[in-house]
CSV table of C-alpha atoms in Angstrom, one decimal:
chain,number,residue,atom,x,y,z
A,1244,MET,CA,3.1,4.2,4.7
A,1245,PRO,CA,6.0,6.5,5.8
A,1246,LEU,CA,8.1,5.0,3.0
A,1247,VAL,CA,5.5,5.9,0.4
A,1248,GLY,CA,5.6,9.5,1.6
A,1249,TRP,CA,9.4,9.6,1.7
A,1250,SER,CA,9.9,8.0,-1.7
A,1251,HIS,CA,7.3,10.1,-3.4
A,1252,SER,CA,8.6,13.4,-2.0
A,1253,ARG,CA,12.2,12.5,-2.9
A,1254,ALA,CA,11.2,11.8,-6.5
A,1255,LEU,CA,9.2,15.0,-6.7
A,1256,ALA,CA,12.3,16.9,-5.3
A,1257,GLU,CA,14.1,15.9,-8.5
A,1258,LEU,CA,11.6,17.8,-10.6
A,1259,ALA,CA,10.6,20.7,-8.4
A,1260,ASP,CA,11.7,22.8,-5.5
A,1261,VAL,CA,10.2,20.8,-2.6
A,1262,HIS,CA,10.3,21.5,1.1
A,1263,LEU,CA,9.3,18.4,3.1
A,1264,VAL,CA,7.3,18.8,6.3
A,1265,THR,CA,7.2,15.7,8.5
A,1266,GLN,CA,6.6,14.5,12.1
A,1267,LEU,CA,9.5,14.8,14.5
A,1268,ARG,CA,9.8,11.0,14.9
A,1269,THR,CA,11.2,10.7,11.3
A,1270,ARG,CA,13.8,13.6,11.8
A,1271,ASP,CA,16.9,11.5,12.5
A,1272,ALA,CA,16.3,9.1,9.6
A,1273,ILE,CA,15.8,12.1,7.2
A,1274,VAL,CA,19.0,13.7,8.4
A,1275,ARG,CA,20.9,10.4,7.9
A,1276,ALA,CA,19.6,10.4,4.4
A,1277,GLY,CA,21.4,13.7,3.8
A,1278,LEU,CA,18.7,16.4,4.0
A,1279,VAL,CA,19.4,19.6,5.9
A,1280,GLU,CA,16.9,20.6,8.5
A,1281,GLY,CA,15.5,24.1,7.8
A,1282,ARG,CA,16.7,24.1,4.3
A,1283,ASP,CA,15.3,20.9,2.9
A,1284,PHE,CA,12.8,19.9,5.5
A,1285,THR,CA,11.0,20.8,8.7
A,1286,ALA,CA,10.2,18.4,11.6
A,1287,ILE,CA,7.0,19.2,13.5
A,1288,ASP,CA,6.6,17.9,17.1
A,1289,SER,CA,3.0,16.8,17.5
A,1290,SER,CA,3.8,14.1,20.1
A,1291,ARG,CA,1.7,15.9,22.7
A,1292,VAL,CA,-1.4,14.5,20.9
A,1293,LEU,CA,0.1,11.8,18.7
A,1294,GLU,CA,1.4,9.6,21.5
A,1295,PRO,CA,-1.9,9.5,23.6
A,1296,MET,CA,-3.9,8.8,20.5
A,1297,PHE,CA,-1.5,6.0,19.5
A,1298,LYS,CA,-1.9,4.4,22.9
A,1299,VAL,CA,-5.7,4.6,22.8
A,1300,GLY,CA,-5.7,3.1,19.3
A,1301,GLU,CA,-3.4,0.3,20.4
A,1302,PHE,CA,-5.6,-0.5,23.4
A,1303,PHE,CA,-8.7,-0.9,21.3
A,1304,ARG,CA,-6.9,-3.0,18.7
A,1305,GLY,CA,-5.7,-5.5,21.2
A,1306,GLY,CA,-2.9,-4.0,23.2
A,1307,ALA,CA,0.5,-2.7,22.2
A,1308,ARG,CA,2.6,-5.2,24.1
A,1309,LYS,CA,1.0,-8.4,23.0
A,1310,LYS,CA,3.2,-10.9,21.2
A,1311,TRP,CA,3.5,-10.3,17.5
A,1312,THR,CA,2.0,-6.8,17.7
A,1313,VAL,CA,4.9,-5.6,15.6
A,1314,PHE,CA,3.8,-7.8,12.8
A,1315,SER,CA,0.1,-7.7,13.2
A,1316,ALA,CA,-2.4,-5.8,11.0
A,1317,LYS,CA,-5.1,-6.4,13.6
A,1318,GLY,CA,-7.4,-3.4,14.1
A,1319,TRP,CA,-5.7,-1.2,11.5
A,1320,ALA,CA,-8.9,0.6,10.8
A,1321,THR,CA,-9.2,1.2,14.6
A,1322,HIS,CA,-5.7,2.6,14.7
A,1323,THR,CA,-6.4,4.9,11.8
A,1324,ALA,CA,-9.6,6.2,13.4
A,1325,PHE,CA,-7.9,7.2,16.5
A,1326,SER,CA,-4.9,8.7,14.6
A,1327,ALA,CA,-7.3,11.2,12.9
A,1328,LEU,CA,-7.2,13.5,16.0
A,1329,SER,CA,-3.5,13.7,15.9
A,1330,TYR,CA,-3.5,14.8,12.3
A,1331,TYR,CA,-5.7,17.7,13.1
A,1332,TYR,CA,-3.1,18.8,15.7
A,1333,PHE,CA,-0.2,18.2,13.3
A,1334,GLU,CA,-1.7,20.3,10.6
A,1335,TYR,CA,-2.6,23.0,13.1
A,1336,LEU,CA,1.2,23.2,14.0
A,1337,VAL,CA,2.1,23.1,10.3
A,1338,TRP,CA,-0.1,26.1,9.6
A,1339,ALA,CA,1.3,28.0,12.6
A,1340,ARG,CA,4.8,27.4,11.3
A,1341,PHE,CA,4.2,28.2,7.6
A,1342,ARG,CA,1.1,30.5,7.6
A,1343,VAL,CA,3.0,33.7,6.9
A,1344,HIS,CA,5.1,32.0,4.1
A,1345,ILE,CA,2.0,30.5,2.4
A,1346,GLN,CA,0.0,33.7,2.6
A,1347,ALA,CA,3.0,35.6,1.2
A,1348,GLY,CA,2.9,33.3,-1.9
A,1349,GLU,CA,6.3,31.8,-1.2
A,1350,PHE,CA,4.9,28.4,-2.2
A,1351,ASP,CA,3.2,27.7,-5.5
A,1352,LEU,CA,1.1,24.9,-3.9
A,1353,VAL,CA,0.8,22.7,-0.8
A,1354,HIS,CA,0.6,18.9,-1.3
A,1355,ARG,CA,-0.4,16.5,1.5
A,1356,LEU,CA,1.0,13.1,0.6
A,1357,LEU,CA,0.2,11.5,3.9
A,1358,PRO,CA,-1.9,10.0,5.5
A,1359,LEU,CA,-3.1,7.8,2.7
A,1360,SER,CA,-6.5,7.2,4.3
A,1361,PRO,CA,-9.3,9.1,2.6
A,1362,THR,CA,-11.2,9.3,5.9
A,1363,ILE,CA,-8.9,11.8,7.5
A,1364,PRO,CA,-9.8,15.5,6.7
A,1365,SER,CA,-7.3,18.3,6.3
A,1366,ILE,CA,-7.7,21.7,7.9
A,1367,LEU,CA,-5.0,23.0,5.5
A,1368,ALA,CA,-7.3,22.7,2.5
A,1369,THR,CA,-9.5,25.5,3.6
A,1370,ARG,CA,-6.7,27.7,4.9
A,1371,CYS,CA,-4.7,27.3,1.7
A,1372,HIS,CA,-7.8,28.1,-0.3
A,1373,LYS,CA,-8.4,31.3,1.6
A,1374,ALA,CA,-4.7,32.2,1.1
A,1375,GLY,CA,-5.1,31.7,-2.7
A,1376,VAL,CA,-2.6,28.8,-2.7
A,1377,PRO,CA,-3.7,25.5,-4.4
A,1378,PHE,CA,-3.9,22.5,-2.1
A,1379,ILE,CA,-3.5,18.9,-3.4
A,1380,LEU,CA,-4.6,15.8,-1.5
A,1381,GLY,CA,-3.3,12.4,-2.1
A,1382,PRO,CA,-2.7,9.8,-3.2
A,1383,ILE,CA,-5.6,8.6,-1.0
A,1384,ASN,CA,-6.3,4.9,-0.8
A,1385,GLY,CA,-8.7,2.9,1.4
A,1386,GLY,CA,-12.2,1.9,2.0
A,1387,VAL,CA,-12.0,-1.6,0.6
A,1388,PRO,CA,-14.9,-3.6,2.0
A,1389,TRP,CA,-14.5,-7.0,3.5
A,1390,PRO,CA,-15.3,-9.5,0.7
A,1391,ASP,CA,-18.3,-11.8,1.2
A,1392,GLY,CA,-17.5,-15.1,2.8
A,1393,PHE,CA,-14.6,-13.9,4.9
A,1394,ASP,CA,-16.4,-12.4,7.9
A,1395,GLU,CA,-14.6,-14.8,10.3
A,1396,ILE,CA,-11.3,-13.3,9.2
A,1397,ARG,CA,-12.5,-9.8,9.7
A,1398,LYS,CA,-13.4,-10.8,13.3
A,1399,ARG,CA,-9.9,-12.4,13.8
A,1400,GLU,CA,-8.4,-9.2,12.5
A,1401,ARG,CA,-10.4,-7.2,15.1
A,1402,GLU,CA,-11.6,-4.8,12.5
A,1403,TRP,CA,-14.8,-4.0,14.4
A,1404,ILE,CA,-14.6,-0.3,13.8
A,1405,SER,CA,-14.7,-0.8,10.0
A,1406,LEU,CA,-18.4,-1.3,10.4
A,1407,LEU,CA,-18.6,2.3,11.5
A,1408,ARG,CA,-16.5,3.6,8.7
A,1409,PRO,CA,-19.3,5.7,7.0
A,1410,LEU,CA,-19.3,7.9,10.1
A,1411,HIS,CA,-16.0,9.4,9.0
A,1412,LYS,CA,-18.1,11.7,6.7
A,1413,LEU,CA,-19.2,13.5,9.9
A,1414,LEU,CA,-15.7,14.5,10.9
A,1415,PRO,CA,-15.0,18.2,11.1
A,1416,GLY,CA,-13.5,19.4,7.8
A,1417,TYR,CA,-14.5,16.3,5.7
A,1418,ARG,CA,-16.6,18.2,3.2
A,1419,ALA,CA,-14.4,21.3,3.3
A,1420,THR,CA,-11.3,19.2,2.4
A,1421,ARG,CA,-12.9,18.0,-0.8
A,1422,THR,CA,-14.5,21.3,-1.6
A,1423,HIS,CA,-11.3,23.4,-1.2
A,1424,ALA,CA,-8.8,20.9,-2.6
A,1425,SER,CA,-7.6,22.0,-6.0
A,1426,ALA,CA,-6.9,18.4,-7.0
A,1427,ILE,CA,-7.4,15.0,-5.4
A,1428,ILE,CA,-5.0,12.2,-6.4
A,1429,VAL,CA,-6.9,8.9,-6.0
A,1430,GLY,CA,-4.8,5.8,-5.6
A,1431,ALA,CA,-7.3,3.0,-6.1
A,1432,ARG,CA,-10.5,2.1,-7.9
A,1433,PHE,CA,-12.5,1.4,-4.7
A,1434,THR,CA,-11.5,4.8,-3.4
A,1435,TRP,CA,-12.5,6.4,-6.7
A,1436,GLN,CA,-15.9,4.9,-6.4
A,1437,GLN,CA,-16.4,6.4,-3.0
A,1438,ILE,CA,-15.7,10.0,-4.2
A,1439,PRO,CA,-19.0,11.8,-4.6
A,1440,GLU,CA,-19.8,12.9,-8.2
A,1441,LEU,CA,-19.6,16.5,-7.1
A,1442,TYR,CA,-15.8,16.2,-6.7
A,1443,ARG,CA,-14.9,13.8,-9.5
A,1444,HIS,CA,-13.9,16.7,-11.8
A,1445,LYS,CA,-10.8,17.4,-9.7
A,1446,CYS,CA,-9.8,13.8,-9.2
A,1447,VAL,CA,-6.8,12.1,-11.0
A,1448,TYR,CA,-6.1,8.4,-10.7
A,1449,ILE,CA,-2.5,7.6,-9.9
A,1450,PRO,CA,-1.9,4.2,-8.1
A,1451,GLU,CA,-0.3,4.7,-4.7
A,1452,ASN,CA,2.5,2.2,-5.0
A,1453,GLY,CA,5.9,2.7,-6.4
A,1454,ILE,CA,9.5,1.4,-6.2
A,1455,ASP,CA,13.0,2.5,-6.8
A,1456,VAL,CA,13.7,0.3,-9.8
A,1457,GLY,CA,17.4,0.8,-9.5
A,1458,GLN,CA,17.4,-1.5,-6.4
A,1459,PHE,CA,15.8,-4.4,-8.3
A,1460,LYS,CA,17.8,-6.6,-10.7
A,1461,PRO,CA,15.7,-9.3,-12.4
A,1462,GLY,CA,16.9,-12.8,-12.1
A,1463,SER,CA,18.1,-14.8,-15.1
A,1464,GLN,CA,15.2,-15.8,-17.3
A,1465,GLY,CA,15.3,-19.1,-19.1
A,1466,PRO,CA,13.6,-22.5,-19.1
A,1467,ILE,CA,11.5,-23.1,-16.0
A,1468,GLU,CA,12.7,-26.2,-14.3
A,1469,ARG,CA,10.9,-28.3,-11.8
A,1470,PRO,CA,10.1,-28.1,-9.0
A,1471,LEU,CA,8.4,-24.7,-9.7
A,1472,ARG,CA,9.4,-22.3,-6.9
A,1473,VAL,CA,6.6,-20.2,-5.5
A,1474,ALA,CA,7.2,-17.4,-3.0
A,1475,PHE,CA,5.2,-15.4,-0.6
A,1476,VAL,CA,6.4,-12.3,1.3
A,1477,GLY,CA,4.4,-10.5,4.1
A,1478,ARG,CA,3.1,-10.5,7.6
A,1479,LEU,CA,1.6,-13.8,8.6
A,1480,VAL,CA,-1.8,-12.5,9.6
A,1481,PRO,CA,-5.2,-13.9,8.7
A,1482,LEU,CA,-6.1,-11.6,5.9
A,1483,LYS,CA,-3.0,-12.4,3.9
A,1484,GLY,CA,-4.5,-15.8,3.0
A,1485,VAL,CA,-1.3,-17.9,3.3
A,1486,ASP,CA,-3.3,-20.8,4.6
A,1487,MET,CA,-5.2,-20.8,1.3
A,1488,LEU,CA,-2.0,-20.8,-0.6
A,1489,LEU,CA,-0.6,-23.8,1.3
A,1490,GLU,CA,-3.9,-25.7,1.0
A,1491,ALA,CA,-4.0,-25.1,-2.8
A,1492,ALA,CA,-0.3,-26.0,-3.3
A,1493,ALA,CA,-0.3,-29.1,-1.0
A,1494,PRO,CA,-1.1,-31.8,-3.7
A,1495,LEU,CA,1.6,-30.3,-6.0
A,1496,VAL,CA,4.1,-30.1,-3.2
A,1497,LYS,CA,3.5,-33.8,-2.3
A,1498,GLU,CA,4.2,-34.7,-6.0
A,1499,LYS,CA,7.4,-32.6,-5.7
A,1500,LYS,CA,6.3,-30.3,-8.5
A,1501,ILE,CA,6.3,-27.2,-6.4
A,1502,VAL,CA,8.4,-25.8,-3.6
A,1503,VAL,CA,6.7,-23.0,-1.5
A,1504,ASP,CA,8.9,-20.3,0.2
A,1505,ILE,CA,7.0,-18.4,2.9
A,1506,ILE,CA,9.1,-15.3,3.9
A,1507,GLY,CA,7.7,-13.5,6.9
A,1508,ASP,CA,6.5,-13.9,10.4
A,1509,GLY,CA,3.5,-13.1,12.5
A,1510,PRO,CA,0.8,-14.5,14.8
A,1511,GLU,CA,-0.4,-17.0,12.1
A,1512,MET,CA,3.0,-18.8,12.1
A,1513,PRO,CA,2.1,-21.6,14.6
A,1514,ARG,CA,-1.2,-22.3,12.8
A,1515,LEU,CA,0.5,-22.4,9.4
A,1516,ARG,CA,3.2,-24.7,10.7
A,1517,ALA,CA,0.5,-27.0,12.1
A,1518,LEU,CA,-1.3,-26.9,8.7
A,1519,VAL,CA,2.0,-27.9,6.9
A,1520,ASP,CA,2.6,-30.8,9.4
A,1521,ARG,CA,-0.9,-32.1,9.0
A,1522,ALA,CA,-0.7,-32.0,5.2
A,1523,GLY,CA,2.7,-33.8,5.3
A,1524,ILE,CA,4.4,-31.2,3.1
A,1525,ASP,CA,7.1,-29.9,5.4
A,1526,PHE,CA,9.8,-31.1,3.0
A,1527,GLY,CA,8.5,-28.8,0.3
A,1528,VAL,CA,7.6,-25.7,2.4
A,1529,LYS,CA,10.2,-23.2,3.8
A,1530,MET,CA,9.0,-21.1,6.7
A,1531,GLU,CA,12.1,-19.5,8.3
A,1532,GLY,CA,10.6,-16.2,9.4
A,1533,TRP,CA,11.8,-12.7,8.4
A,1534,LEU,CA,14.9,-11.9,6.3
A,1535,ASP,CA,17.0,-8.8,6.5
A,1536,HIS,CA,15.9,-6.6,3.6
A,1537,ASP,CA,19.3,-6.7,2.0
A,1538,LYS,CA,18.9,-10.5,1.6
A,1539,LEU,CA,15.3,-10.5,0.5
A,1540,HIS,CA,15.9,-9.8,-3.1
A,1541,ASP,CA,18.4,-12.6,-3.6
A,1542,ARG,CA,16.0,-15.0,-1.9
A,1543,LEU,CA,13.0,-13.9,-3.9
A,1544,ALA,CA,14.9,-14.2,-7.2
A,1545,GLN,CA,15.3,-17.9,-6.6
A,1546,SER,CA,11.5,-18.3,-7.3
A,1547,GLN,CA,9.6,-17.9,-10.6
A,1548,VAL,CA,6.1,-17.2,-9.2
A,1549,PHE,CA,4.9,-14.9,-6.5
A,1550,ALA,CA,1.7,-15.9,-4.8
A,1551,PHE,CA,-0.1,-13.2,-2.8
A,1552,PRO,CA,-3.7,-14.3,-2.0
A,1553,SER,CA,-4.4,-11.4,0.4
A,1554,ILE,CA,-8.2,-11.0,0.6
A,1555,ARG,CA,-8.1,-7.3,1.5
A,1556,ASP,CA,-5.0,-5.3,0.6
A,1557,PHE,CA,-5.2,-1.6,-0.2
A,1558,GLY,CA,-1.9,-1.4,-2.1
A,1559,GLY,CA,0.2,-4.5,-2.3
A,1560,GLY,CA,3.5,-2.9,-3.0
A,1561,VAL,CA,5.3,-6.2,-2.4
A,1562,VAL,CA,3.7,-7.4,-5.6
A,1563,ILE,CA,5.4,-4.7,-7.6
A,1564,GLU,CA,8.8,-5.6,-6.0
A,1565,ALA,CA,8.3,-9.2,-7.0
A,1566,MET,CA,7.4,-8.2,-10.5
A,1567,ALA,CA,10.5,-6.0,-10.7
A,1568,LEU,CA,12.6,-9.1,-9.9
A,1569,GLY,CA,11.0,-11.0,-12.7
A,1570,LEU,CA,8.5,-13.1,-10.7
A,1571,VAL,CA,5.1,-13.7,-12.2
A,1572,PRO,CA,2.4,-12.8,-9.6
A,1573,ILE,CA,-0.8,-14.6,-8.7
A,1574,VAL,CA,-3.2,-12.3,-6.8
A,1575,LEU,CA,-6.9,-12.2,-6.0
A,1576,ASP,CA,-8.9,-10.1,-8.4
A,1577,TYR,CA,-9.9,-7.8,-5.6
A,1578,ALA,CA,-8.7,-4.5,-4.3
A,1579,GLY,CA,-5.1,-3.1,-4.6
A,1580,PRO,CA,-3.1,-6.0,-6.0
A,1581,ALA,CA,-5.6,-6.5,-8.8
A,1582,GLU,CA,-4.8,-3.0,-10.1
A,1583,LEU,CA,-1.1,-3.9,-10.4
A,1584,VAL,CA,-1.4,-7.1,-12.4
A,1585,THR,CA,-2.7,-7.6,-15.9
A,1586,ALA,CA,-3.4,-10.7,-18.0
A,1587,LYS,CA,0.0,-10.1,-19.7
A,1588,THR,CA,2.0,-9.9,-16.5
A,1589,GLY,CA,0.4,-12.4,-14.1
A,1590,PHE,CA,-2.7,-14.2,-13.0
A,1591,LEU,CA,-5.9,-12.9,-11.3
A,1592,VAL,CA,-7.8,-15.3,-9.2
A,1593,LYS,CA,-11.5,-14.7,-9.4
A,1594,MET,CA,-12.9,-13.8,-5.9
A,1595,GLY,CA,-15.3,-16.2,-4.2
A,1596,ASN,CA,-15.6,-17.9,-0.9
A,1597,ARG,CA,-12.6,-19.6,0.7
A,1598,ALA,CA,-13.1,-23.0,-0.9
A,1599,GLU,CA,-13.6,-21.4,-4.4
A,1600,VAL,CA,-10.4,-19.3,-4.0
A,1601,VAL,CA,-8.4,-22.4,-3.0
A,1602,THR,CA,-9.7,-24.4,-6.0
A,1603,ARG,CA,-9.0,-21.5,-8.5
A,1604,LEU,CA,-5.6,-20.9,-7.0
A,1605,ARG,CA,-4.7,-24.6,-7.3
A,1606,ASP,CA,-5.9,-24.6,-10.9
A,1607,ILE,CA,-3.5,-21.8,-11.8
A,1608,LEU,CA,-0.6,-23.5,-10.1
A,1609,GLU,CA,-1.4,-26.7,-12.0
A,1610,GLN,CA,-1.5,-24.8,-15.3
A,1611,ILE,CA,1.9,-23.3,-14.7
A,1612,VAL,CA,3.4,-26.7,-13.7
A,1613,CYS,CA,1.9,-28.3,-16.8
A,1614,GLU,CA,3.1,-25.6,-19.1
A,1615,PRO,CA,5.9,-23.6,-17.4
A,1616,SER,CA,7.0,-21.9,-20.7
A,1617,ARG,CA,3.8,-19.7,-20.6
A,1618,ILE,CA,5.2,-17.6,-17.9
A,1619,LEU,CA,8.4,-16.7,-19.7
A,1620,SER,CA,6.8,-13.8,-21.6
A,1621,MET,CA,5.0,-12.7,-18.5
A,1622,GLN,CA,8.3,-12.3,-16.6
A,1623,GLU,CA,9.5,-9.8,-19.2
A,1624,SER,CA,6.2,-8.0,-19.3
A,1625,ALA,CA,6.0,-7.8,-15.5
A,1626,CYS,CA,9.5,-6.1,-15.4
A,1627,ARG,CA,8.6,-3.7,-18.2
A,1628,ARG,CA,5.2,-2.7,-16.6
A,1629,VAL,CA,7.0,-1.9,-13.3
A,1630,ARG,CA,9.6,0.3,-14.9
A,1631,GLU,CA,7.1,2.2,-17.0
A,1632,CYS,CA,4.2,2.5,-14.6
A,1633,PHE,CA,5.4,2.2,-11.0
A,1634,ALA,CA,8.9,3.7,-10.8
A,1635,TRP,CA,8.9,6.6,-8.4
A,1636,GLU,CA,10.4,8.8,-11.2
A,1637,ALA,CA,7.4,7.9,-13.4
A,1638,LYS,CA,4.9,8.8,-10.7
A,1639,ALA,CA,6.6,12.0,-9.9
A,1640,ARG,CA,6.3,13.0,-13.6
A,1641,GLN,CA,2.6,12.2,-13.5
A,1642,VAL,CA,2.2,14.3,-10.3
A,1643,LEU,CA,4.1,17.2,-11.9
A,1644,GLN,CA,1.4,17.2,-14.7
A,1645,VAL,CA,-1.2,17.5,-12.0
A,1646,TYR,CA,0.7,20.5,-10.6
A,1647,GLU,CA,0.9,22.1,-14.0
A,1648,TRP,CA,-2.8,21.6,-14.5
A,1649,ILE,CA,-3.9,23.3,-11.3
A,1650,LEU,CA,-1.4,26.1,-11.8
A,1651,GLY,CA,-2.9,26.8,-15.2
A,1652,ARG,CA,0.2,25.7,-17.2
A,1653,ARG,CA,-1.7,23.0,-19.1
A,1654,ALA,CA,-5.3,23.1,-20.2
A,1655,ASP,CA,-6.5,19.5,-19.8
A,1656,LYS,CA,-6.7,17.5,-16.6
A,1657,PRO,CA,-4.1,14.6,-16.8
A,1658,ASP,CA,-5.6,11.2,-17.5
A,1659,PHE,CA,-3.5,8.2,-16.8
A,1660,GLY,CA,-6.2,5.6,-17.1
A,1661,MET,CA,-8.0,3.5,-14.5
A,1662,PRO,CA,-6.5,1.1,-14.1
A,1663,LEU,CA,-3.3,1.5,-16.1
A,1664,SER,CA,-3.4,-0.7,-19.2
A,1665,ASP,CA,-0.7,-3.1,-20.4
A,1666,PRO,CA,2.4,-1.2,-21.6
């Protein structure tokens, strides 16, 4: 999430005069990136509230010092819920620091990029409204319900508090945030559907995810040779569905038609290794843990297909990275990743229960193995879609249109489609 805010703000800074306001813990990294404190950014120390709330959230999601916690997504909704209080305090300090400058009209607008969660209100919305300065919220993304048939995974992920999610509408400032925001950038279809009709007129759909396309060089494209190489990248936690991928691919691995490369680590690693051993496919499955990021692209580029069967992913930015490298994605037709992939750029697996997903995923893998040439055009289309729709520069230009709209410099609200169509 911090990378989204950082990348988005830097792209915007190429088009507008931007002053970044961030939490103190990111200060050193921002200075190393070349920004000058005071001139380019301000770091706010909200640790007085942030650290206690973080510890409480970690306690309720299973303990901060348990093995694999650094990789685990367990209890993410719980963590977000307890973080809400720290954001109130952070924005209180931001207003105290910038109130005079905002009221004096030194800023044309205030844009809150983070947090991404739509459940966390902003006290700045009302205060900017009273000062006559437009306030923009977003991209906001979240609220994806657990799919039917996967309640056991929800329990294993310890997302008990997600059942109480509707209560976030009772948080102080929830209604005022939406009432006083001049524009709301919505990053996902599920989130859009949760926006009350009363506020839809100020909403603009711009997917949350983006990448620096300059860091991605597509691999050589040519005839697809066997065995087909299929990659997965991510934390090995229950909701990522890696066990479904391995089960679906197992018959093809045994026939030496597919090699599966699992890049990542997490609490599911022992269970997945056991699954591979029982299936007798260890010769065709690589599970070597995490890679340094500077080595990841070269490793991914060795594959032709990127399988990401996550059952509940808000964004799925790793799917965009794989597409930028020329891999053809296979994702579930549910939540964030489904908004990134089209019929021309990859494969959408119809949602169902676990057994149905495994069968449909296997069918797609078999289709590609039988007719590998069909993915050649998809590789080119995937790269083009990323460049045109998901480069940070492209997103910044879209956001700039939102700025111009709320500042009265263009008449019509920008409309970028929902979801974005094939380029």
